[in-house]
JSON list of C-alpha atoms in Angstrom, two decimals:
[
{"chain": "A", "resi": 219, "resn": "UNK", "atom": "CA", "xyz": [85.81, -2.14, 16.98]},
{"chain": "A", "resi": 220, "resn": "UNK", "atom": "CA", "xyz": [89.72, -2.73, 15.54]},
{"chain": "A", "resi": 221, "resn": "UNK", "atom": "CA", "xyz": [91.48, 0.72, 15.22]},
{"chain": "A", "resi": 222, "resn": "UNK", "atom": "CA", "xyz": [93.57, 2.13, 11.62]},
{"chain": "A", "resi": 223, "resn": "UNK", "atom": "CA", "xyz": [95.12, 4.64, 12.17]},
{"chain": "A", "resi": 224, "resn": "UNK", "atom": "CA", "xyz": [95.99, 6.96, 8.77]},
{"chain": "A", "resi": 225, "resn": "UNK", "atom": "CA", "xyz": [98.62, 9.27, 8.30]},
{"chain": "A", "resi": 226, "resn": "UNK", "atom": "CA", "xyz": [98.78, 12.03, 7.28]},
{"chain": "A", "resi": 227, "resn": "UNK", "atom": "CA", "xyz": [94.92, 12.94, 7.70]},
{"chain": "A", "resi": 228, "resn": "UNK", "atom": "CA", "xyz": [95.70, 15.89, 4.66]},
{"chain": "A", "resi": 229, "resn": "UNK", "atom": "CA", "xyz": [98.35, 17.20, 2.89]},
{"chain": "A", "resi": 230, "resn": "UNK", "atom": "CA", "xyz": [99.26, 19.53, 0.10]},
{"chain": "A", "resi": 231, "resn": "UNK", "atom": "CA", "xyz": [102.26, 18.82, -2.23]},
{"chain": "A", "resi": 232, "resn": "UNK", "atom": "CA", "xyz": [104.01, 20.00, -5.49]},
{"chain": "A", "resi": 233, "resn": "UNK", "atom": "CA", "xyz": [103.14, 19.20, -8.80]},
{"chain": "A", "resi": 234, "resn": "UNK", "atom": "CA", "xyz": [106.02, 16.43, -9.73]},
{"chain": "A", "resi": 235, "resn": "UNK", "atom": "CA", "xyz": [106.36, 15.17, -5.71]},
{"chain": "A", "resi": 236, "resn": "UNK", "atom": "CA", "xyz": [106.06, 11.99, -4.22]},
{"chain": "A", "resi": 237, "resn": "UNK", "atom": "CA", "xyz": [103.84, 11.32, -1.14]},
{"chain": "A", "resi": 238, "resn": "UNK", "atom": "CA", "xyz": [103.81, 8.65, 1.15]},
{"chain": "A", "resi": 239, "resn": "UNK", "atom": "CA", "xyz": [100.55, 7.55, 3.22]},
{"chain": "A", "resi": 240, "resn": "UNK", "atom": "CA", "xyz": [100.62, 5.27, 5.57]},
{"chain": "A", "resi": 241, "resn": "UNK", "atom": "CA", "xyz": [97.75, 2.90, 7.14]},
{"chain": "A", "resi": 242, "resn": "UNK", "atom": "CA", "xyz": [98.30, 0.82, 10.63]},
{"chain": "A", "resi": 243, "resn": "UNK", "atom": "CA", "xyz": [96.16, -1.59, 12.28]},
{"chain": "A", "resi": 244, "resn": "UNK", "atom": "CA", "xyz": [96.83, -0.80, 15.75]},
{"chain": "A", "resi": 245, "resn": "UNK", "atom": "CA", "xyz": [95.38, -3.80, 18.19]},
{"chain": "A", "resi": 246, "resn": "UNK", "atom": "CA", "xyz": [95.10, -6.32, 15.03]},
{"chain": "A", "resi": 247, "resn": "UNK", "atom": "CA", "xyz": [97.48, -8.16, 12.49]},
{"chain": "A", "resi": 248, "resn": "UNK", "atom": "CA", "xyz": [95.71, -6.77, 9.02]},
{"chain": "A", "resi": 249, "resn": "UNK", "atom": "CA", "xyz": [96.49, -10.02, 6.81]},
{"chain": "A", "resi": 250, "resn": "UNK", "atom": "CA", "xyz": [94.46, -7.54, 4.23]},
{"chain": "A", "resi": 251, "resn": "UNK", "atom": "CA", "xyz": [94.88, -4.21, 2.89]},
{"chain": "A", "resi": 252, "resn": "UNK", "atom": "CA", "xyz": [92.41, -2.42, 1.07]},
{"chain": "A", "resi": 253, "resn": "UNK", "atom": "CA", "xyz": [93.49, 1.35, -0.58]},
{"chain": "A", "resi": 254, "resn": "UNK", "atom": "CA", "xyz": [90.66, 2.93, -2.30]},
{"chain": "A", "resi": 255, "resn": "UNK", "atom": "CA", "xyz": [89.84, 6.26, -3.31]},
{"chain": "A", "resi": 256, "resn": "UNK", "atom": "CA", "xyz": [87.03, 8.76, -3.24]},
{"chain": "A", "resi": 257, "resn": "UNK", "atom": "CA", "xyz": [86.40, 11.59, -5.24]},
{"chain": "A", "resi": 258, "resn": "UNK", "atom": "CA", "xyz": [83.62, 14.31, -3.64]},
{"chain": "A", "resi": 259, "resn": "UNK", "atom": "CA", "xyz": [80.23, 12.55, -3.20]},
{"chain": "A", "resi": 260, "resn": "UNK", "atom": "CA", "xyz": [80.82, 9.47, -5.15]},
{"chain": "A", "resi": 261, "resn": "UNK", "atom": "CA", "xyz": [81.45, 6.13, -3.62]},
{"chain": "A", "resi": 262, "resn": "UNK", "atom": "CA", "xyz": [84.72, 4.16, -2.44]},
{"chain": "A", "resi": 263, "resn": "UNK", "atom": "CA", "xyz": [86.71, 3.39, -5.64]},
{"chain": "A", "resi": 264, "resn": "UNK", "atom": "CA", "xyz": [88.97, 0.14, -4.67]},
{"chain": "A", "resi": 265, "resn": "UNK", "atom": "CA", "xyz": [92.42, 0.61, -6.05]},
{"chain": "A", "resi": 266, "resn": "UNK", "atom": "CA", "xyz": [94.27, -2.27, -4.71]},
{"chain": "A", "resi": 267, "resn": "UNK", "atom": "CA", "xyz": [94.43, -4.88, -2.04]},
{"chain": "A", "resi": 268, "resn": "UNK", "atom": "CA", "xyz": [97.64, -6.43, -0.37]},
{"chain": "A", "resi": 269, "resn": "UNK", "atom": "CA", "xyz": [97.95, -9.37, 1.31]},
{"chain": "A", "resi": 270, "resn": "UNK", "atom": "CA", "xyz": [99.76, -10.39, 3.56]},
{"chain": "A", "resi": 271, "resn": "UNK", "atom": "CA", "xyz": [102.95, -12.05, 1.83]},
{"chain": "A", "resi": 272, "resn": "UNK", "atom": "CA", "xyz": [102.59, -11.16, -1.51]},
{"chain": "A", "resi": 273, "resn": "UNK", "atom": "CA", "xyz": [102.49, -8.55, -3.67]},
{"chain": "A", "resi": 274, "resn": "UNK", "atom": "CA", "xyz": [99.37, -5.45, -4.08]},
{"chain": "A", "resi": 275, "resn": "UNK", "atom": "CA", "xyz": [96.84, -6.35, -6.00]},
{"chain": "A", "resi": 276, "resn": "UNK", "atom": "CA", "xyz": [95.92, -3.60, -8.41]},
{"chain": "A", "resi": 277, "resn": "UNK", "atom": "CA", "xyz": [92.36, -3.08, -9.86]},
{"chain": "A", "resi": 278, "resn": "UNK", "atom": "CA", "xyz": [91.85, -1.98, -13.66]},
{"chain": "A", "resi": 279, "resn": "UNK", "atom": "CA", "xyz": [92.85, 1.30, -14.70]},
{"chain": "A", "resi": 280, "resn": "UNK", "atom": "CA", "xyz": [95.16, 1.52, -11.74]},
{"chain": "A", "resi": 281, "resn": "UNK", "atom": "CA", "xyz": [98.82, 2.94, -12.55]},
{"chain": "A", "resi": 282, "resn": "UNK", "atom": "CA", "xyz": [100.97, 0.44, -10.07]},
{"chain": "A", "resi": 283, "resn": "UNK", "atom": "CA", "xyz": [104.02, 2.23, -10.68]},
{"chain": "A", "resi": 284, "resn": "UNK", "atom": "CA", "xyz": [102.28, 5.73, -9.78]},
{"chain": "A", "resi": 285, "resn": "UNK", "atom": "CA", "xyz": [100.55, 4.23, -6.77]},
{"chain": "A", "resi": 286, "resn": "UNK", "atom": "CA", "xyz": [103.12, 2.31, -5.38]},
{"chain": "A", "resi": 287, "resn": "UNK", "atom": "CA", "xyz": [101.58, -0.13, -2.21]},
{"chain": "A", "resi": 288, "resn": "UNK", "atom": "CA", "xyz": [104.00, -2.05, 0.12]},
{"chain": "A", "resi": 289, "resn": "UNK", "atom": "CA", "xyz": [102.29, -4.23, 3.15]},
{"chain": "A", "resi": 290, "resn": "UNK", "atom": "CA", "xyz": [105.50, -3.97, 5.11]},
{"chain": "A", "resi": 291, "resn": "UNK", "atom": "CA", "xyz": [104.11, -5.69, 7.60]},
{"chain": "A", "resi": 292, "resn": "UNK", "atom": "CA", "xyz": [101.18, -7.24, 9.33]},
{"chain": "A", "resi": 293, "resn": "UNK", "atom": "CA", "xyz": [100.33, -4.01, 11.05]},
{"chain": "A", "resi": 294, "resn": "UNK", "atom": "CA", "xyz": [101.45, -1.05, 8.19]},
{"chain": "A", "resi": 295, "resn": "UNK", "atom": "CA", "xyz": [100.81, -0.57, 4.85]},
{"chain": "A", "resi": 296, "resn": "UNK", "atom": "CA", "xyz": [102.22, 2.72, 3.12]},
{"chain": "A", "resi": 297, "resn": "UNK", "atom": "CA", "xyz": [100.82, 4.00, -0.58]},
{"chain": "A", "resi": 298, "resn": "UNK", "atom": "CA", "xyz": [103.25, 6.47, -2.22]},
{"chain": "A", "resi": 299, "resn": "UNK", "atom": "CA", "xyz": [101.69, 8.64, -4.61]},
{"chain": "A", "resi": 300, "resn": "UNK", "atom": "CA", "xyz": [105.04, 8.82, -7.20]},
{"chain": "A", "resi": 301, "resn": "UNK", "atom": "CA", "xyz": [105.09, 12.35, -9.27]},
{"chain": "A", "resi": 302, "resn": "UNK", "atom": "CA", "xyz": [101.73, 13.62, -8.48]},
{"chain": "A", "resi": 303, "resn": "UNK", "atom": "CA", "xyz": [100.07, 15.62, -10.70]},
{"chain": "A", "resi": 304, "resn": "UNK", "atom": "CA", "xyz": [97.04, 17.92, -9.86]},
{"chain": "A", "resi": 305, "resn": "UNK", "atom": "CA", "xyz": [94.51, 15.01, -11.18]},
{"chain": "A", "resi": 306, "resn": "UNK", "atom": "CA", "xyz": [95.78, 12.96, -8.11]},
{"chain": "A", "resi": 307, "resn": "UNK", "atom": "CA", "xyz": [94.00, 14.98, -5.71]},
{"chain": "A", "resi": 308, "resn": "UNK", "atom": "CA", "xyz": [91.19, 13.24, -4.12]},
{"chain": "A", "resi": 309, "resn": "UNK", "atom": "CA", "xyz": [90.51, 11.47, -0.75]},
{"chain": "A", "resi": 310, "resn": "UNK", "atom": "CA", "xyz": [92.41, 8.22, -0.18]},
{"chain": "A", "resi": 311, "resn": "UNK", "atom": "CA", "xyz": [91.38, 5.74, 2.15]},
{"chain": "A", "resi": 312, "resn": "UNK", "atom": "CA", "xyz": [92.48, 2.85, 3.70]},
{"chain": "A", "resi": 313, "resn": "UNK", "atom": "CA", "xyz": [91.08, 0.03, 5.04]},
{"chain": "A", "resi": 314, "resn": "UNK", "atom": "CA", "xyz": [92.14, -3.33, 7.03]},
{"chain": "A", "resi": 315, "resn": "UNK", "atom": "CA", "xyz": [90.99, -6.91, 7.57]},
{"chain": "A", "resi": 316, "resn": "UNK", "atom": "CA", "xyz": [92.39, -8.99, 9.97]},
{"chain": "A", "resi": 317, "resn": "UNK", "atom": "CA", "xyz": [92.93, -13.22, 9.98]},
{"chain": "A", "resi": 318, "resn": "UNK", "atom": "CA", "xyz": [89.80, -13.81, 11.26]},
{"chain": "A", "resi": 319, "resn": "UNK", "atom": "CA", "xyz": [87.05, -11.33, 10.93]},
{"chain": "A", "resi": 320, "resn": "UNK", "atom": "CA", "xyz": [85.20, -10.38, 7.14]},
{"chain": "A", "resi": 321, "resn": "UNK", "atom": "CA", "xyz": [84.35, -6.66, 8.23]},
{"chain": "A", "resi": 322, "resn": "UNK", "atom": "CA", "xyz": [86.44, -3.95, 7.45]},
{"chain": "A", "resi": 323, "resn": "UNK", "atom": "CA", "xyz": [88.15, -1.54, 9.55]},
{"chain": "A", "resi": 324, "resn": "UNK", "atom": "CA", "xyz": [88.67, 1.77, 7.78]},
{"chain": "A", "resi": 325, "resn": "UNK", "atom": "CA", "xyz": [91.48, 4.47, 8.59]},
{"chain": "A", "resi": 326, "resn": "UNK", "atom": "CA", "xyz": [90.47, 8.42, 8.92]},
{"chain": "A", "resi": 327, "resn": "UNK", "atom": "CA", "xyz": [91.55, 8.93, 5.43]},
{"chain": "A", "resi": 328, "resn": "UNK", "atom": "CA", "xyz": [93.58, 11.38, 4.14]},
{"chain": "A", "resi": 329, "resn": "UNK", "atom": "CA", "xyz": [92.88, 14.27, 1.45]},
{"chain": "A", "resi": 330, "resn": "UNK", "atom": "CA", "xyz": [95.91, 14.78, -1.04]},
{"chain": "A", "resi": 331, "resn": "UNK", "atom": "CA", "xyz": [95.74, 18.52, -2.90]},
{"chain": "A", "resi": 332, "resn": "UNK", "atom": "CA", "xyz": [98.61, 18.51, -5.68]},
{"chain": "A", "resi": 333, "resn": "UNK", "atom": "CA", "xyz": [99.57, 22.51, -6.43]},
{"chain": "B", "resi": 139, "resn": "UNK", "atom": "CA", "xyz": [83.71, -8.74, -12.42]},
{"chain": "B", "resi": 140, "resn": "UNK", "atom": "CA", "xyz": [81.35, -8.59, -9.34]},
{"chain": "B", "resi": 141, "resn": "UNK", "atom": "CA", "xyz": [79.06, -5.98, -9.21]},
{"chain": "B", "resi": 142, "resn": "UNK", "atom": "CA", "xyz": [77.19, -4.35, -6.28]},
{"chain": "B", "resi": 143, "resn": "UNK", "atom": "CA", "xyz": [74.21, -1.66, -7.43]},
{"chain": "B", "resi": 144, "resn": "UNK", "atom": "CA", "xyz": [72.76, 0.37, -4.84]},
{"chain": "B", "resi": 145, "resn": "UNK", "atom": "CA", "xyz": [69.77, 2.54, -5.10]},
{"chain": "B", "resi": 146, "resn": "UNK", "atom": "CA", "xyz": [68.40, 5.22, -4.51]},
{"chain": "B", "resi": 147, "resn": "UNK", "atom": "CA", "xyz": [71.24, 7.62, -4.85]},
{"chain": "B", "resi": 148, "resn": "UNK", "atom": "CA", "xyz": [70.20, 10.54, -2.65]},
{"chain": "B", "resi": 149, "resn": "UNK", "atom": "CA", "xyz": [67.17, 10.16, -0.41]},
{"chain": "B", "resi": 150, "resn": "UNK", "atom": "CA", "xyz": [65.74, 13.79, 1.07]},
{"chain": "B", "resi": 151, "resn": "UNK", "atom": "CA", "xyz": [63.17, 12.54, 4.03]},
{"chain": "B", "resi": 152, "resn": "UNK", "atom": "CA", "xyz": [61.19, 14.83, 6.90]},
{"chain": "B", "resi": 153, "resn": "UNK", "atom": "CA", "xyz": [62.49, 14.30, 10.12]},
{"chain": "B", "resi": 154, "resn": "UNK", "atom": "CA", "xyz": [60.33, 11.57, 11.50]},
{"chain": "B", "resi": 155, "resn": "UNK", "atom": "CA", "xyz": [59.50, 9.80, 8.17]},
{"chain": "B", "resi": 156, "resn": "UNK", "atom": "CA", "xyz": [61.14, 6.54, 7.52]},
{"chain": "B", "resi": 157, "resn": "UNK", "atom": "CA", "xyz": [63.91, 5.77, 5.29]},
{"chain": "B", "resi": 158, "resn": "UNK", "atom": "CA", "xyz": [65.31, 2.44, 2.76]},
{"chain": "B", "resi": 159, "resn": "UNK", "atom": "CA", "xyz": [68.06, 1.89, 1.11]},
{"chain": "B", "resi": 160, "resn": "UNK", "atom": "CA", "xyz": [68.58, -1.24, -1.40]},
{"chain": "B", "resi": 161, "resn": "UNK", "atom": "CA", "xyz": [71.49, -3.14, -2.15]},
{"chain": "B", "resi": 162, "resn": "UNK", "atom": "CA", "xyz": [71.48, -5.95, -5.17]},
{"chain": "B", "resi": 163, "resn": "UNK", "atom": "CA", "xyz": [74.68, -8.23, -6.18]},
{"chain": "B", "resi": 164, "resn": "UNK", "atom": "CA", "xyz": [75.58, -9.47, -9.22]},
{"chain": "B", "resi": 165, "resn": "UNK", "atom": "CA", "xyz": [76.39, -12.88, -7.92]},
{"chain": "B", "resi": 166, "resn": "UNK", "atom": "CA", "xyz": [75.63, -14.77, -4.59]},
{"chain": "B", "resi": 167, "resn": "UNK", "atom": "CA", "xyz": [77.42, -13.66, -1.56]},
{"chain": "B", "resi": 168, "resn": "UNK", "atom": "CA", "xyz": [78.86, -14.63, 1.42]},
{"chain": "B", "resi": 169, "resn": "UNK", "atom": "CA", "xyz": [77.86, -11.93, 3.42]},
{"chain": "B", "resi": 170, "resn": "UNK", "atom": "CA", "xyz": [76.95, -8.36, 3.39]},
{"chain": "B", "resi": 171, "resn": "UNK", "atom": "CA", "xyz": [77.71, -5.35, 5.08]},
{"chain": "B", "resi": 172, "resn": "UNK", "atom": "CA", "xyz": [77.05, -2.07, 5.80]},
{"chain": "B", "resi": 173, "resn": "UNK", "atom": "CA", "xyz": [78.67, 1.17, 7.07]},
{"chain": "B", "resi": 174, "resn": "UNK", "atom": "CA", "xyz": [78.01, 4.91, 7.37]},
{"chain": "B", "resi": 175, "resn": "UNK", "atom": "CA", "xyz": [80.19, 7.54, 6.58]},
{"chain": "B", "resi": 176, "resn": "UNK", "atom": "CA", "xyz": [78.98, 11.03, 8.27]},
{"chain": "B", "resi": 177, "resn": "UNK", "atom": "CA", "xyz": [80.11, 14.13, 6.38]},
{"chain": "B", "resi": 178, "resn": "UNK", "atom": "CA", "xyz": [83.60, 14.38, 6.26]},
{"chain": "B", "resi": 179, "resn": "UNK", "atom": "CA", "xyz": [84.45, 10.83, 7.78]},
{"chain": "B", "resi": 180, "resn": "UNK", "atom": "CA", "xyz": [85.48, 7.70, 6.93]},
{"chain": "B", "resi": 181, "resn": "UNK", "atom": "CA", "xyz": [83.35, 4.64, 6.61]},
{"chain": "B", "resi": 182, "resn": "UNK", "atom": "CA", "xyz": [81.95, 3.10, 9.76]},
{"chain": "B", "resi": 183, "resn": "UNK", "atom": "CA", "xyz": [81.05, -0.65, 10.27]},
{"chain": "B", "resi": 184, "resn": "UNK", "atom": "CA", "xyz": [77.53, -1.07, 10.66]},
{"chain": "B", "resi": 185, "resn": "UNK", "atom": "CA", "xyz": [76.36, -5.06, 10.92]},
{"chain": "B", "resi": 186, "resn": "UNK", "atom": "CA", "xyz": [76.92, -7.92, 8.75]},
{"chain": "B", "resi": 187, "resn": "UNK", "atom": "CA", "xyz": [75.13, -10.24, 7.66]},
{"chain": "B", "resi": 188, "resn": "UNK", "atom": "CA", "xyz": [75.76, -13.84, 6.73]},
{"chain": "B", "resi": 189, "resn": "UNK", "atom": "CA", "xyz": [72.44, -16.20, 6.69]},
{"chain": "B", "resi": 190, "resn": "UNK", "atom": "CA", "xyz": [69.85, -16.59, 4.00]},
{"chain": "B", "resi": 191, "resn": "UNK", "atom": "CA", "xyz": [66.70, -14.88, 5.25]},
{"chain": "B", "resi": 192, "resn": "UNK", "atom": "CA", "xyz": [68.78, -12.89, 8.23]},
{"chain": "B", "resi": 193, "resn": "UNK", "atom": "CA", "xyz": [67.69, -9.77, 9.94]},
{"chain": "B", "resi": 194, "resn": "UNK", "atom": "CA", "xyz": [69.11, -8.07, 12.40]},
{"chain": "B", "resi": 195, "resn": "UNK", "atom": "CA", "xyz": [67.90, -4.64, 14.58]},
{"chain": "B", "resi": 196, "resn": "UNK", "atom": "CA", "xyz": [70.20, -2.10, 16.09]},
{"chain": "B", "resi": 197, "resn": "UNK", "atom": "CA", "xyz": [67.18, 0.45, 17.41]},
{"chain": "B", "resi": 198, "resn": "UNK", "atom": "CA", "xyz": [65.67, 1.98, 14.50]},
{"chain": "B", "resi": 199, "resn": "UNK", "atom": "CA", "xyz": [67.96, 0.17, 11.88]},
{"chain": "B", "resi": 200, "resn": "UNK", "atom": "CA", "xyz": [66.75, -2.66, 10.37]},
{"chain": "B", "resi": 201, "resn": "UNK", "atom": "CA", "xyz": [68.80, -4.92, 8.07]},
{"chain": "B", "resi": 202, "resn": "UNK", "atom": "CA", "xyz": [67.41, -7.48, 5.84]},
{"chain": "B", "resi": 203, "resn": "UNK", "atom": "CA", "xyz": [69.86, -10.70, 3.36]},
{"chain": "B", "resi": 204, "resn": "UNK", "atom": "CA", "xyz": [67.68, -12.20, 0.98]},
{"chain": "B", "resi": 205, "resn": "UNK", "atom": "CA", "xyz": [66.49, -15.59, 0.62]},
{"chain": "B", "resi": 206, "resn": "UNK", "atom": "CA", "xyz": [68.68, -15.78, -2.36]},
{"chain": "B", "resi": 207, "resn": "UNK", "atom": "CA", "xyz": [71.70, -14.04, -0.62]},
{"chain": "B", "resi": 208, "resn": "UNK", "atom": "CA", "xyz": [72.22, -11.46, -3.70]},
{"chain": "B", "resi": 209, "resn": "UNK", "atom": "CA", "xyz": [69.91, -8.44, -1.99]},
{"chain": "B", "resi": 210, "resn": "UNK", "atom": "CA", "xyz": [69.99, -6.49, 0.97]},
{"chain": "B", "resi": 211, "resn": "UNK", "atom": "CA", "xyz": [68.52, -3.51, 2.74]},
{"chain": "B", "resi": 212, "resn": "UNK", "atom": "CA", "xyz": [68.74, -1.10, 4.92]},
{"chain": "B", "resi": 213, "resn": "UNK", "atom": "CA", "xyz": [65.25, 0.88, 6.64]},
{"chain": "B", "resi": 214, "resn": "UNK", "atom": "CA", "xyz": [65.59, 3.47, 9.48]},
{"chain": "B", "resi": 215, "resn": "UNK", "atom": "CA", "xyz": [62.53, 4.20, 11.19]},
{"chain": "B", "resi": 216, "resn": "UNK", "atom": "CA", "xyz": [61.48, 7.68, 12.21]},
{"chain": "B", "resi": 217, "resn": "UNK", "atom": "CA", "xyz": [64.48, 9.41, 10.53]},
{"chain": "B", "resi": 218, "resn": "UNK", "atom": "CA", "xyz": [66.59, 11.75, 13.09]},
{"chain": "B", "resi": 219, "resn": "UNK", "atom": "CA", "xyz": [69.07, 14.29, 12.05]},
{"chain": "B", "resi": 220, "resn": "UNK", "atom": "CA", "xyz": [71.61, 12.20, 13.38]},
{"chain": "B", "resi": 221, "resn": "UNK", "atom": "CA", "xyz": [71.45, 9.86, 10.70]},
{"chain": "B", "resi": 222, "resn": "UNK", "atom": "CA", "xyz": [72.59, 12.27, 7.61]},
{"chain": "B", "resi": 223, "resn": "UNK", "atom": "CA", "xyz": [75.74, 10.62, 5.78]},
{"chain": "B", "resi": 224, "resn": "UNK", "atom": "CA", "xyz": [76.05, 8.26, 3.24]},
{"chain": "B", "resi": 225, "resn": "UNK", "atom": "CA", "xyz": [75.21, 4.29, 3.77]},
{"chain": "B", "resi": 226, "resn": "UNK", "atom": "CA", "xyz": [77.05, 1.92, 1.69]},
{"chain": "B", "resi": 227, "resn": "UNK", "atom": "CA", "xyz": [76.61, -1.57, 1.50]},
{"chain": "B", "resi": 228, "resn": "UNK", "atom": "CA", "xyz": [79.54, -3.87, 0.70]},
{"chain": "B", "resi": 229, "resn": "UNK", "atom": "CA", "xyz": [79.59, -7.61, -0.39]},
{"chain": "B", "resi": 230, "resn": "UNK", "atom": "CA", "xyz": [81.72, -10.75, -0.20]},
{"chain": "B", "resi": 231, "resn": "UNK", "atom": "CA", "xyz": [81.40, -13.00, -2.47]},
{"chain": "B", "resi": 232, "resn": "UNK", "atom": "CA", "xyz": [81.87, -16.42, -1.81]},
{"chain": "B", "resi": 233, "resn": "UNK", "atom": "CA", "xyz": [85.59, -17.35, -1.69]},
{"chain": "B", "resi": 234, "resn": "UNK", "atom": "CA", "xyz": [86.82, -14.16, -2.04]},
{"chain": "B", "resi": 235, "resn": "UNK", "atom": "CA", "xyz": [88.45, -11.80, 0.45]},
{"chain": "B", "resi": 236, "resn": "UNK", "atom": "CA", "xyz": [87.64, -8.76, -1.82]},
{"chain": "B", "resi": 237, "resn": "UNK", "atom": "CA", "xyz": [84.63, -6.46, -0.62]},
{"chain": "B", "resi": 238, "resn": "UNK", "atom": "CA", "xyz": [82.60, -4.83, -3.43]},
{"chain": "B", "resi": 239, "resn": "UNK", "atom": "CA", "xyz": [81.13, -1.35, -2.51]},
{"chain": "B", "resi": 240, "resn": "UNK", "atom": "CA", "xyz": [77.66, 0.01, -3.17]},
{"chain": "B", "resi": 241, "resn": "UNK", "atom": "CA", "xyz": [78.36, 3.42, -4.79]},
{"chain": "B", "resi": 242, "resn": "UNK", "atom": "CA", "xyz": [76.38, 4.84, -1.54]},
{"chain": "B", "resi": 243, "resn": "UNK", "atom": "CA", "xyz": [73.17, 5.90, -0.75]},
{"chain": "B", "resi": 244, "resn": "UNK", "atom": "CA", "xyz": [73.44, 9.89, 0.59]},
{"chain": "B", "resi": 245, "resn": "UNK", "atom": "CA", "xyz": [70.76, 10.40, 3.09]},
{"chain": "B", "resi": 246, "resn": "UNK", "atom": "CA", "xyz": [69.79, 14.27, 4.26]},
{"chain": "B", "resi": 247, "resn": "UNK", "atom": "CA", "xyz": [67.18, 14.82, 6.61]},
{"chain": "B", "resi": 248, "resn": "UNK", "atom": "CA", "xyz": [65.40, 18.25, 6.76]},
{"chain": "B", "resi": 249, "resn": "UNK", "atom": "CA", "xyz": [64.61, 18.99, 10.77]}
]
């Protein structure tokens, strides 16, 4: 199958920090971009899509000016957790869609821990 | 919204005994699919599928799309310890690009 790559796979920042996360397709163009997160042994909780050319799509409940998603490009998206707080910790996942296939490709995730 | 309800939540089975997992959408889909995530990954593609009626093997996996294109499942014959993790299903619905996730089925086999 299509490879996402995720980066970084975990990191710990300060309470009040911003961290960025980025998600690549690496031998696809990902036309969509799915972030979601999961919290410990619940499900995938969809916070926003991107597509390509226009702007992320954010689902209710969803701060878009704390979770701030760009879809730079056809290959990389990047969510930047802005000020985290403790709360924000959790597992964040992406995942990637390209032109012409409906399955989704998912990167390695990566586990945010706000001190 | 749509909504995609998934039962059971946690499944304990023998090793050896078999093993299903339902899926049931809100509205009529496109197609379904379903993934595995092992402890500690991220979600794997399983199969998709996209016709009324459809099933499809992969060895002791069997996937089934109902008739009305709304339900789903997933059986595993003759459970192995190999297949612990959590099986989500995830639908399209018609028109849309957006997938819905099942909140997950956790299975644990005991060897």
């Amino acid at each position: 199958g299509a490879v996402v790559s995720q980066h970084p796979s975990w990191v710990i920042c300060k309470s009040g920090t911003s961290v960025k996360i980025e998600c690549r397709s690496l031998d696809f163009q990902a036309t969509t971009m799915f972030w979601y997160r999961q919290f410990p042994k619940q499900s995938l909780m969809l916070m926003a899509t991107s597509n390509e050319g226009s702007k992320a799509t954010y689902e209710q409940g969803v701060e878009k000016d704390k979770f701030l998603i760009n879809h730079a490009s056809l290959t990389l998206s990047t969510l930047t957790v802005t000020s985290a707080h403790p709360e924000d910790s959790s597992f964040y996942i992406c995942s990637a869609r390209g032109r012409w296939n409906t399955e989704a490709f998912f990167g390695q995730g990566t586990r945010l821990t706000v001190v | 919204g749509q909504q995609v309800m998934q039962i059971p939540q946690y499944q304990h089975v023998q090793e050896g005994e078999d093993f299903t997992t339902y899926c049931n959408s809100s509205t009529t889909l496109s197609n379904i699919q379903w993934y595995k995530q092992r402890p500690g990954g991220h979600p794997v593609f399983l199969i998709q599928l996209v016709k009324s009626g459809e099933v499809k093997k992969q060895k002791r996996l069997t996937f089934q799309f109902g008739e009305a294109k709304k339900n789903s499942s997933l059986h595993i014959t003759a459970t192995q310890t190999t297949d612990v993790g959590t099986y989500f299903c995830a639908g399209l619905k018609a028109g849309s690009y957006q997938l819905t996730f099942g909140k997950g089925t956790k299975l644990s086999v005991i060897p």
